[in-house]
PDB file of C-alpha atoms in Angstrom:
ATOM      1  CA  UNK A   1       0.000   0.000   0.000  1.00  0.00           C
ATOM      2  CA  UNK A   2       2.738   2.473   0.990  1.00  0.00           C
ATOM      3  CA  UNK A   3       4.710   1.603  -2.159  1.00  0.00           C
ATOM      4  CA  UNK A   4       1.743   2.430  -4.382  1.00  0.00           C
ATOM      5  CA  UNK A   5       1.206   5.735  -2.572  1.00  0.00           C
ATOM      6  CA  UNK A   6       4.824   6.670  -2.957  1.00  0.00           C
ATOM      7  CA  UNK A   7       4.838   5.969  -6.678  1.00  0.00           C
ATOM      8  CA  UNK A   8       1.591   7.805  -7.371  1.00  0.00           C
ATOM      9  CA  UNK A   9       1.597  10.949  -9.562  1.00  0.00           C
ATOM     10  CA  UNK A  10       0.809  13.071  -6.526  1.00  0.00           C
ATOM     11  CA  UNK A  11       4.263  12.250  -5.154  1.00  0.00           C
ATOM     12  CA  UNK A  12       5.793  14.296  -7.973  1.00  0.00           C
ATOM     13  CA  UNK A  13       4.169  17.427  -6.555  1.00  0.00           C
ATOM     14  CA  UNK A  14       5.499  17.023  -3.037  1.00  0.00           C
ATOM     15  CA  UNK A  15       8.867  16.801  -1.365  1.00  0.00           C
ATOM     16  CA  UNK A  16      12.122  17.311  -3.225  1.00  0.00           C
ATOM     17  CA  UNK A  17      10.773  17.388  -6.818  1.00  0.00           C
ATOM     18  CA  UNK A  18       8.472  20.276  -5.977  1.00  0.00           C
ATOM     19  CA  UNK A  19      11.229  22.150  -4.150  1.00  0.00           C
ATOM     20  CA  UNK A  20      13.625  21.710  -7.079  1.00  0.00           C
ATOM     21  CA  UNK A  21      10.925  22.848  -9.501  1.00  0.00           C
ATOM     22  CA  UNK A  22      10.164  25.947  -7.420  1.00  0.00           C
ATOM     23  CA  UNK A  23      13.865  26.743  -7.090  1.00  0.00           C
ATOM     24  CA  UNK A  24      14.303  26.343 -10.848  1.00  0.00           C
ATOM     25  CA  UNK A  25      11.393  28.672 -11.619  1.00  0.00           C
ATOM     26  CA  UNK A  26      12.712  31.311  -9.224  1.00  0.00           C
ATOM     27  CA  UNK A  27      16.221  30.991 -10.641  1.00  0.00           C
ATOM     28  CA  UNK A  28      15.072  31.410 -14.228  1.00  0.00           C
ATOM     29  CA  UNK A  29      12.693  34.226 -13.332  1.00  0.00           C
ATOM     30  CA  UNK A  30      15.347  36.152 -11.412  1.00  0.00           C
ATOM     31  CA  UNK A  31      18.538  35.260 -13.223  1.00  0.00           C
ATOM     32  CA  UNK A  32      17.513  35.182 -16.879  1.00  0.00           C
ATOM     33  CA  UNK A  33      16.476  38.876 -17.191  1.00  0.00           C
ATOM     34  CA  UNK A  34      19.674  40.000 -15.451  1.00  0.00           C
ATOM     35  CA  UNK A  35      21.834  37.831 -17.713  1.00  0.00           C
ATOM     36  CA  UNK A  36      19.981  39.024 -20.806  1.00  0.00           C
ATOM     37  CA  UNK A  37      20.584  42.671 -19.854  1.00  0.00           C
ATOM     38  CA  UNK A  38      24.257  41.932 -19.172  1.00  0.00           C
ATOM     39  CA  UNK A  39      24.720  40.121 -22.494  1.00  0.00           C
ATOM     40  CA  UNK A  40      22.915  42.916 -24.372  1.00  0.00           C
ATOM     41  CA  UNK A  41      25.196  45.516 -22.788  1.00  0.00           C
ATOM     42  CA  UNK A  42      28.205  43.671 -24.225  1.00  0.00           C
ATOM     43  CA  UNK A  43      26.841  43.435 -27.782  1.00  0.00           C
ATOM     44  CA  UNK A  44      27.101  45.831 -30.701  1.00  0.00           C
ATOM     45  CA  UNK A  45      24.014  47.230 -32.408  1.00  0.00           C
ATOM     46  CA  UNK A  46      24.730  44.991 -35.392  1.00  0.00           C
ATOM     47  CA  UNK A  47      24.897  41.811 -33.363  1.00  0.00           C
ATOM     48  CA  UNK A  48      21.720  42.723 -31.503  1.00  0.00           C
ATOM     49  CA  UNK A  49      19.731  42.690 -34.763  1.00  0.00           C
ATOM     50  CA  UNK A  50      21.110  39.406 -36.053  1.00  0.00           C
ATOM     51  CA  UNK A  51      18.697  36.607 -36.887  1.00  0.00           C
ATOM     52  CA  UNK A  52      18.555  34.047 -35.435  1.00  0.00           C
ATOM     53  CA  UNK A  53      19.076  35.695 -32.082  1.00  0.00           C
ATOM     54  CA  UNK A  54      22.451  35.234 -30.430  1.00  0.00           C
ATOM     55  CA  UNK A  55      22.259  34.724 -26.699  1.00  0.00           C
ATOM     56  CA  UNK A  56      25.835  35.355 -25.591  1.00  0.00           C
ATOM     57  CA  UNK A  57      27.861  38.087 -27.346  1.00  0.00           C
ATOM     58  CA  UNK A  58      30.282  36.741 -29.981  1.00  0.00           C
ATOM     59  CA  UNK A  59      32.654  39.684 -29.610  1.00  0.00           C
ATOM     60  CA  UNK A  60      32.051  41.277 -26.179  1.00  0.00           C
ATOM     61  CA  UNK A  61      32.712  45.004 -26.012  1.00  0.00           C
ATOM     62  CA  UNK A  62      32.719  47.607 -23.227  1.00  0.00           C
ATOM     63  CA  UNK A  63      32.082  50.451 -25.662  1.00  0.00           C
ATOM     64  CA  UNK A  64      28.449  50.673 -24.553  1.00  0.00           C
ATOM     65  CA  UNK A  65      29.527  51.462 -20.989  1.00  0.00           C
ATOM     66  CA  UNK A  66      31.796  54.240 -22.242  1.00  0.00           C
ATOM     67  CA  UNK A  67      28.919  55.610 -24.311  1.00  0.00           C
ATOM     68  CA  UNK A  68      26.544  55.384 -21.349  1.00  0.00           C
ATOM     69  CA  UNK A  69      28.797  57.681 -19.319  1.00  0.00           C
ATOM     70  CA  UNK A  70      29.626  60.026 -22.204  1.00  0.00           C
ATOM     71  CA  UNK A  71      26.145  60.501 -23.702  1.00  0.00           C
ATOM     72  CA  UNK A  72      24.507  61.314 -20.361  1.00  0.00           C
ATOM     73  CA  UNK A  73      25.894  62.325 -16.929  1.00  0.00           C
ATOM     74  CA  UNK A  74      25.413  58.801 -15.582  1.00  0.00           C
ATOM     75  CA  UNK A  75      27.790  59.486 -12.679  1.00  0.00           C
ATOM     76  CA  UNK A  76      25.533  62.362 -11.587  1.00  0.00           C
ATOM     77  CA  UNK A  77      22.430  60.174 -11.792  1.00  0.00           C
ATOM     78  CA  UNK A  78      24.191  57.578  -9.644  1.00  0.00           C
ATOM     79  CA  UNK A  79      25.242  60.166  -7.071  1.00  0.00           C
ATOM     80  CA  UNK A  80      21.727  61.579  -6.771  1.00  0.00           C
ATOM     81  CA  UNK A  81      20.202  58.108  -6.412  1.00  0.00           C
ATOM     82  CA  UNK A  82      22.732  57.045  -3.781  1.00  0.00           C
ATOM     83  CA  UNK A  83      22.235  60.175  -1.687  1.00  0.00           C
ATOM     84  CA  UNK A  84      18.439  60.138  -1.896  1.00  0.00           C
ATOM     85  CA  UNK A  85      18.270  56.401  -1.127  1.00  0.00           C
ATOM     86  CA  UNK A  86      20.713  56.594   1.795  1.00  0.00           C
ATOM     87  CA  UNK A  87      19.089  59.640   3.394  1.00  0.00           C
ATOM     88  CA  UNK A  88      15.555  58.311   3.002  1.00  0.00           C
ATOM     89  CA  UNK A  89      16.636  54.919   4.386  1.00  0.00           C
ATOM     90  CA  UNK A  90      18.271  56.534   7.414  1.00  0.00           C
ATOM     91  CA  UNK A  91      15.186  58.641   8.119  1.00  0.00           C
ATOM     92  CA  UNK A  92      12.906  55.649   7.594  1.00  0.00           C
ATOM     93  CA  UNK A  93      14.854  53.529  10.083  1.00  0.00           C
ATOM     94  CA  UNK A  94      14.865  56.219  12.772  1.00  0.00           C
ATOM     95  CA  UNK A  95      11.122  56.853  12.514  1.00  0.00           C
ATOM     96  CA  UNK A  96      10.141  53.191  12.098  1.00  0.00           C
ATOM     97  CA  UNK A  97      12.298  52.126  15.084  1.00  0.00           C
ATOM     98  CA  UNK A  98      10.535  54.661  17.318  1.00  0.00           C
ATOM     99  CA  UNK A  99       7.083  53.776  15.956  1.00  0.00           C
ATOM    100  CA  UNK A 100       7.690  50.025  16.245  1.00  0.00           C
ATOM    101  CA  UNK A 101       8.971  50.367  19.799  1.00  0.00           C
ATOM    102  CA  UNK A 102       5.869  52.329  20.778  1.00  0.00           C
ATOM    103  CA  UNK A 103       3.620  49.659  19.266  1.00  0.00           C
ATOM    104  CA  UNK A 104       5.573  46.793  20.833  1.00  0.00           C
ATOM    105  CA  UNK A 105       6.190  48.146  24.333  1.00  0.00           C
ATOM    106  CA  UNK A 106       3.786  50.949  25.191  1.00  0.00           C
ATOM    107  CA  UNK A 107       0.240  50.028  26.105  1.00  0.00           C
ATOM    108  CA  UNK A 108      -1.388  52.079  23.383  1.00  0.00           C
ATOM    109  CA  UNK A 109      -5.131  52.364  23.081  1.00  0.00           C
ATOM    110  CA  UNK A 110      -6.502  50.966  19.796  1.00  0.00           C
ATOM    111  CA  UNK A 111      -3.182  49.273  19.026  1.00  0.00           C
ATOM    112  CA  UNK A 112      -4.912  46.753  16.772  1.00  0.00           C
ATOM    113  CA  UNK A 113      -6.630  49.528  14.850  1.00  0.00           C
ATOM    114  CA  UNK A 114      -3.309  51.331  14.377  1.00  0.00           C
ATOM    115  CA  UNK A 115      -1.673  48.188  12.979  1.00  0.00           C
ATOM    116  CA  UNK A 116      -4.635  47.644  10.660  1.00  0.00           C
ATOM    117  CA  UNK A 117      -4.370  51.208   9.381  1.00  0.00           C
ATOM    118  CA  UNK A 118      -0.641  50.773   8.778  1.00  0.00           C
ATOM    119  CA  UNK A 119      -1.339  47.676   6.687  1.00  0.00           C
ATOM    120  CA  UNK A 120      -4.160  49.442   4.826  1.00  0.00           C
ATOM    121  CA  UNK A 121      -1.999  52.470   4.004  1.00  0.00           C
ATOM    122  CA  UNK A 122       0.756  50.256   2.605  1.00  0.00           C
ATOM    123  CA  UNK A 123      -1.671  48.892  -0.023  1.00  0.00           C
ATOM    124  CA  UNK A 124      -2.435  52.264  -1.637  1.00  0.00           C
ATOM    125  CA  UNK A 125      -1.239  52.404  -5.281  1.00  0.00           C
ATOM    126  CA  UNK A 126       1.434  55.056  -5.709  1.00  0.00           C
ATOM    127  CA  UNK A 127      -0.385  56.702  -8.609  1.00  0.00           C
ATOM    128  CA  UNK A 128      -3.310  57.602  -6.320  1.00  0.00           C
ATOM    129  CA  UNK A 129      -0.918  59.498  -4.033  1.00  0.00           C
ATOM    130  CA  UNK A 130       0.900  61.374  -6.797  1.00  0.00           C
ATOM    131  CA  UNK A 131      -1.296  64.473  -6.985  1.00  0.00           C
ATOM    132  CA  UNK A 132      -1.659  64.995  -3.183  1.00  0.00           C
ATOM    133  CA  UNK A 133       2.087  64.530  -2.703  1.00  0.00           C
ATOM    134  CA  UNK A 134       2.881  66.886  -5.577  1.00  0.00           C
ATOM    135  CA  UNK A 135       0.592  69.587  -4.198  1.00  0.00           C
ATOM    136  CA  UNK A 136       2.119  69.161  -0.733  1.00  0.00           C
ATOM    137  CA  UNK A 137       5.669  69.454  -2.054  1.00  0.00           C
ATOM    138  CA  UNK A 138       4.723  72.510  -4.097  1.00  0.00           C
ATOM    139  CA  UNK A 139       3.031  74.170  -1.120  1.00  0.00           C
ATOM    140  CA  UNK A 140       6.183  73.581   0.935  1.00  0.00           C
ATOM    141  CA  UNK A 141       8.336  74.919  -1.914  1.00  0.00           C
ATOM    142  CA  UNK A 142      10.315  71.659  -1.997  1.00  0.00           C
ATOM    143  CA  UNK A 143      10.009  70.745  -5.672  1.00  0.00           C
ATOM    144  CA  UNK A 144      13.341  70.260  -7.470  1.00  0.00           C
ATOM    145  CA  UNK A 145      15.130  69.309  -4.254  1.00  0.00           C
ATOM    146  CA  UNK A 146      16.288  66.032  -2.756  1.00  0.00           C
ATOM    147  CA  UNK A 147      13.874  66.595   0.130  1.00  0.00           C
ATOM    148  CA  UNK A 148      10.932  66.341  -2.290  1.00  0.00           C
ATOM    149  CA  UNK A 149      11.910  62.696  -2.815  1.00  0.00           C
ATOM    150  CA  UNK A 150      13.333  61.824   0.601  1.00  0.00           C
ATOM    151  CA  UNK A 151      10.154  62.657   2.523  1.00  0.00           C
ATOM    152  CA  UNK A 152       7.715  60.714   0.271  1.00  0.00           C
ATOM    153  CA  UNK A 153      10.090  57.742   0.063  1.00  0.00           C
ATOM    154  CA  UNK A 154      10.264  57.698   3.847  1.00  0.00           C
ATOM    155  CA  UNK A 155       6.482  57.783   4.164  1.00  0.00           C
ATOM    156  CA  UNK A 156       6.053  55.011   1.578  1.00  0.00           C
ATOM    157  CA  UNK A 157       8.582  52.709   3.278  1.00  0.00           C
ATOM    158  CA  UNK A 158       7.417  53.325   6.842  1.00  0.00           C
ATOM    159  CA  UNK A 159       4.466  50.871   6.973  1.00  0.00           C
ATOM    160  CA  UNK A 160       6.427  47.767   5.962  1.00  0.00           C
ATOM    161  CA  UNK A 161       9.498  48.703   8.014  1.00  0.00           C
ATOM    162  CA  UNK A 162       7.383  49.459  11.083  1.00  0.00           C
ATOM    163  CA  UNK A 163       5.586  46.104  10.864  1.00  0.00           C
ATOM    164  CA  UNK A 164       8.881  44.204  10.485  1.00  0.00           C
ATOM    165  CA  UNK A 165      10.488  45.942  13.460  1.00  0.00           C
ATOM    166  CA  UNK A 166       7.377  45.640  15.622  1.00  0.00           C
ATOM    167  CA  UNK A 167       7.499  41.881  15.162  1.00  0.00           C
ATOM    168  CA  UNK A 168      11.157  41.826  16.223  1.00  0.00           C
ATOM    169  CA  UNK A 169      10.764  44.082  19.237  1.00  0.00           C
ATOM    170  CA  UNK A 170       7.882  41.992  20.566  1.00  0.00           C
ATOM    171  CA  UNK A 171      10.171  38.950  20.634  1.00  0.00           C
ATOM    172  CA  UNK A 172      12.802  40.610  22.860  1.00  0.00           C
ATOM    173  CA  UNK A 173      12.372  40.080  26.633  1.00  0.00           C
ATOM    174  CA  UNK A 174      11.461  43.330  28.328  1.00  0.00           C
ATOM    175  CA  UNK A 175      13.638  42.370  31.306  1.00  0.00           C
ATOM    176  CA  UNK A 176      16.715  43.350  29.292  1.00  0.00           C
ATOM    177  CA  UNK A 177      15.471  46.910  28.955  1.00  0.00           C
ATOM    178  CA  UNK A 178      14.408  47.042  32.600  1.00  0.00           C
ATOM    179  CA  UNK A 179      17.906  45.943  33.679  1.00  0.00           C
ATOM    180  CA  UNK A 180      19.461  48.645  31.489  1.00  0.00           C
ATOM    181  CA  UNK A 181      17.175  51.307  32.943  1.00  0.00           C
ATOM    182  CA  UNK A 182      18.018  50.178  36.486  1.00  0.00           C
ATOM    183  CA  UNK A 183      21.672  50.732  35.563  1.00  0.00           C
ATOM    184  CA  UNK A 184      20.905  54.299  34.565  1.00  0.00           C
ATOM    185  CA  UNK A 185      19.750  54.109  30.940  1.00  0.00           C
ATOM    186  CA  UNK A 186      16.752  56.112  29.839  1.00  0.00           C
ATOM    187  CA  UNK A 187      14.039  54.317  27.879  1.00  0.00           C
ATOM    188  CA  UNK A 188      15.432  55.834  24.687  1.00  0.00           C
ATOM    189  CA  UNK A 189      18.927  54.741  25.663  1.00  0.00           C
ATOM    190  CA  UNK A 190      17.733  51.201  26.338  1.00  0.00           C
ATOM    191  CA  UNK A 191      16.064  51.177  22.929  1.00  0.00           C
ATOM    192  CA  UNK A 192      19.168  52.126  20.955  1.00  0.00           C
ATOM    193  CA  UNK A 193      21.718  50.331  23.172  1.00  0.00           C
ATOM    194  CA  UNK A 194      19.848  47.089  23.865  1.00  0.00           C
ATOM    195  CA  UNK A 195      16.807  46.543  21.646  1.00  0.00           C
ATOM    196  CA  UNK A 196      18.140  47.789  18.302  1.00  0.00           C
ATOM    197  CA  UNK A 197      21.451  45.835  18.427  1.00  0.00           C
ATOM    198  CA  UNK A 198      19.620  42.628  19.359  1.00  0.00           C
ATOM    199  CA  UNK A 199      17.188  43.259  16.488  1.00  0.00           C
ATOM    200  CA  UNK A 200      20.004  43.821  13.960  1.00  0.00           C
ATOM    201  CA  UNK A 201      18.616  41.299  11.406  1.00  0.00           C
ATOM    202  CA  UNK A 202      15.261  43.068  11.425  1.00  0.00           C
ATOM    203  CA  UNK A 203      16.880  46.500  11.170  1.00  0.00           C
ATOM    204  CA  UNK A 204      19.013  45.354   8.222  1.00  0.00           C
ATOM    205  CA  UNK A 205      15.960  43.843   6.528  1.00  0.00           C
ATOM    206  CA  UNK A 206      13.952  47.045   6.943  1.00  0.00           C
ATOM    207  CA  UNK A 207      16.902  49.122   5.757  1.00  0.00           C
ATOM    208  CA  UNK A 208      17.453  47.022   2.622  1.00  0.00           C
ATOM    209  CA  UNK A 209      13.757  47.188   1.717  1.00  0.00           C
ATOM    210  CA  UNK A 210      13.670  50.960   2.221  1.00  0.00           C
ATOM    211  CA  UNK A 211      16.854  51.428   0.176  1.00  0.00           C
ATOM    212  CA  UNK A 212      15.637  49.295  -2.739  1.00  0.00           C
ATOM    213  CA  UNK A 213      12.240  51.054  -2.770  1.00  0.00           C
ATOM    214  CA  UNK A 214      13.953  54.428  -2.981  1.00  0.00           C
ATOM    215  CA  UNK A 215      16.547  53.268  -5.515  1.00  0.00           C
ATOM    216  CA  UNK A 216      13.991  51.845  -7.970  1.00  0.00           C
ATOM    217  CA  UNK A 217      11.280  54.488  -7.732  1.00  0.00           C
ATOM    218  CA  UNK A 218      10.518  56.308 -11.006  1.00  0.00           C
ATOM    219  CA  UNK A 219       7.136  58.059 -10.913  1.00  0.00           C
ATOM    220  CA  UNK A 220       7.810  60.521  -8.080  1.00  0.00           C
ATOM    221  CA  UNK A 221      11.374  61.155  -9.235  1.00  0.00           C
ATOM    222  CA  UNK A 222      10.076  62.078 -12.696  1.00  0.00           C
ATOM    223  CA  UNK A 223       7.234  64.258 -11.389  1.00  0.00           C
ATOM    224  CA  UNK A 224       8.936  66.144  -8.546  1.00  0.00           C
ATOM    225  CA  UNK A 225      12.289  66.998 -10.159  1.00  0.00           C
ATOM    226  CA  UNK A 226      12.613  68.829 -13.468  1.00  0.00           C
ATOM    227  CA  UNK A 227      16.140  70.030 -12.675  1.00  0.00           C
ATOM    228  CA  UNK A 228      18.608  68.011 -14.825  1.00  0.00           C
ATOM    229  CA  UNK A 229      21.208  68.211 -12.050  1.00  0.00           C
ATOM    230  CA  UNK A 230      18.884  66.384  -9.642  1.00  0.00           C
ATOM    231  CA  UNK A 231      17.729  63.498 -11.818  1.00  0.00           C
ATOM    232  CA  UNK A 232      17.978  60.075 -10.237  1.00  0.00           C
ATOM    233  CA  UNK A 233      19.103  56.948 -12.090  1.00  0.00           C
ATOM    234  CA  UNK A 234      15.660  55.568 -13.148  1.00  0.00           C
ATOM    235  CA  UNK A 235      14.740  58.938 -14.667  1.00  0.00           C
ATOM    236  CA  UNK A 236      18.168  59.415 -16.234  1.00  0.00           C
ATOM    237  CA  UNK A 237      18.121  56.047 -18.004  1.00  0.00           C
ATOM    238  CA  UNK A 238      15.040  56.973 -20.020  1.00  0.00           C
ATOM    239  CA  UNK A 239      16.989  59.887 -21.551  1.00  0.00           C
ATOM    240  CA  UNK A 240      19.103  57.495 -23.622  1.00  0.00           C
ATOM    241  CA  UNK A 241      16.240  56.728 -25.973  1.00  0.00           C
ATOM    242  CA  UNK A 242      15.649  59.129 -28.829  1.00  0.00           C
ATOM    243  CA  UNK A 243      12.439  60.060 -30.580  1.00  0.00           C
ATOM    244  CA  UNK A 244      12.861  57.292 -33.148  1.00  0.00           C
ATOM    245  CA  UNK A 245      15.758  55.273 -31.749  1.00  0.00           C
ATOM    246  CA  UNK A 246      16.256  52.877 -28.875  1.00  0.00           C
ATOM    247  CA  UNK A 247      19.965  52.132 -28.314  1.00  0.00           C
ATOM    248  CA  UNK A 248      19.325  48.965 -26.319  1.00  0.00           C
ATOM    249  CA  UNK A 249      23.008  48.062 -25.773  1.00  0.00           C
ATOM    250  CA  UNK A 250      23.706  51.487 -24.244  1.00  0.00           C
ATOM    251  CA  UNK A 251      20.485  51.421 -22.218  1.00  0.00           C
ATOM    252  CA  UNK A 252      21.386  47.918 -20.990  1.00  0.00           C
ATOM    253  CA  UNK A 253      24.835  49.141 -19.958  1.00  0.00           C
ATOM    254  CA  UNK A 254      23.240  51.932 -17.908  1.00  0.00           C
ATOM    255  CA  UNK A 255      20.854  49.383 -16.370  1.00  0.00           C
ATOM    256  CA  UNK A 256      23.757  47.143 -15.362  1.00  0.00           C
ATOM    257  CA  UNK A 257      25.438  50.116 -13.701  1.00  0.00           C
ATOM    258  CA  UNK A 258      22.200  50.733 -11.788  1.00  0.00           C
ATOM    259  CA  UNK A 259      21.768  47.086 -10.777  1.00  0.00           C
ATOM    260  CA  UNK A 260      25.307  46.608  -9.442  1.00  0.00           C
ATOM    261  CA  UNK A 261      24.996  48.728  -6.239  1.00  0.00           C
ATOM    262  CA  UNK A 262      21.806  46.969  -5.147  1.00  0.00           C
ATOM    263  CA  UNK A 263      23.206  43.544  -6.054  1.00  0.00           C
ATOM    264  CA  UNK A 264      26.370  44.195  -4.048  1.00  0.00           C
ATOM    265  CA  UNK A 265      24.276  45.386  -1.102  1.00  0.00           C
ATOM    266  CA  UNK A 266      22.121  42.261  -1.195  1.00  0.00           C
ATOM    267  CA  UNK A 267      25.148  39.952  -1.454  1.00  0.00           C
ATOM    268  CA  UNK A 268      26.915  41.624   1.494  1.00  0.00           C
ATOM    269  CA  UNK A 269      23.888  41.540   3.788  1.00  0.00           C
ATOM    270  CA  UNK A 270      22.221  38.412   2.387  1.00  0.00           C
ATOM    271  CA  UNK A 271      22.441  36.326   5.556  1.00  0.00           C
ATOM    272  CA  UNK A 272      21.127  39.135   7.749  1.00  0.00           C
ATOM    273  CA  UNK A 273      18.237  39.841   5.405  1.00  0.00           C
ATOM    274  CA  UNK A 274      17.226  36.167   5.136  1.00  0.00           C
ATOM    275  CA  UNK A 275      17.470  35.658   8.893  1.00  0.00           C
ATOM    276  CA  UNK A 276      15.559  38.875   9.426  1.00  0.00           C
ATOM    277  CA  UNK A 277      12.678  37.859   7.190  1.00  0.00           C
ATOM    278  CA  UNK A 278      12.564  34.346   8.640  1.00  0.00           C
ATOM    279  CA  UNK A 279      12.749  35.436  12.278  1.00  0.00           C
ATOM    280  CA  UNK A 280      10.237  38.191  11.698  1.00  0.00           C
ATOM    281  CA  UNK A 281       7.736  35.805  10.158  1.00  0.00           C
ATOM    282  CA  UNK A 282       8.148  33.316  13.009  1.00  0.00           C
ATOM    283  CA  UNK A 283       7.821  35.945  15.738  1.00  0.00           C
ATOM    284  CA  UNK A 284       4.888  37.580  13.982  1.00  0.00           C
TER     285      UNK A 284
END
């Protein structure tokens, strides 16, 4: 009986075969587009139009990367993106740490309602917030500044980061903070000296998510900044296409330059991010 059950077709959809299939799908879905962009960035225009299609470049060239930096101020786009992403991530972490600590430790009235509202706000499509945010930035005279992007990016990343950190803070014994406060720490001191270091995986996870959200964002960056000197990378990349031309090898080279910083960040902090997501889901 057990032998027949094991050899049944249903066994193919459970256990190791299913895990290998899922891993293969994720690998192809995540790796193939990145490899295709990389290969395209190393091809010439002539090779790109060959039929049948060539997957790997026959004669790899770095000329597209040189063109990407010479045709547009790609280094300036990179600088603006790095600064906006770093500053918005730092502000997001400070605010979300304080908000998460209040939700996890203070006996707030309507705590469940607050958490529900945070989840609800995080589901709003960005396009529905564009006009109110634009009018707010214009009223504050912040258009064409980094602040016009940093503040909205912080607000957009806060719900997810706050929920992640709340889950972590709830799993830390409160006795550790009480002992620190007996030794002379204030509540704020106990938070940043005891709770935050212990919750490092969660803090790294929230920080990576906030950074990637800021780094990839296009709609607000296009709408709030018309100053060429303040363009971020997603907006700058679209400038490579002409009215009737699409230099895909050059555009792909600029895309690779934009992918590298995030990829390096993920590789460096991979273990912390994975442990942060796993621990957060278990504690939640």
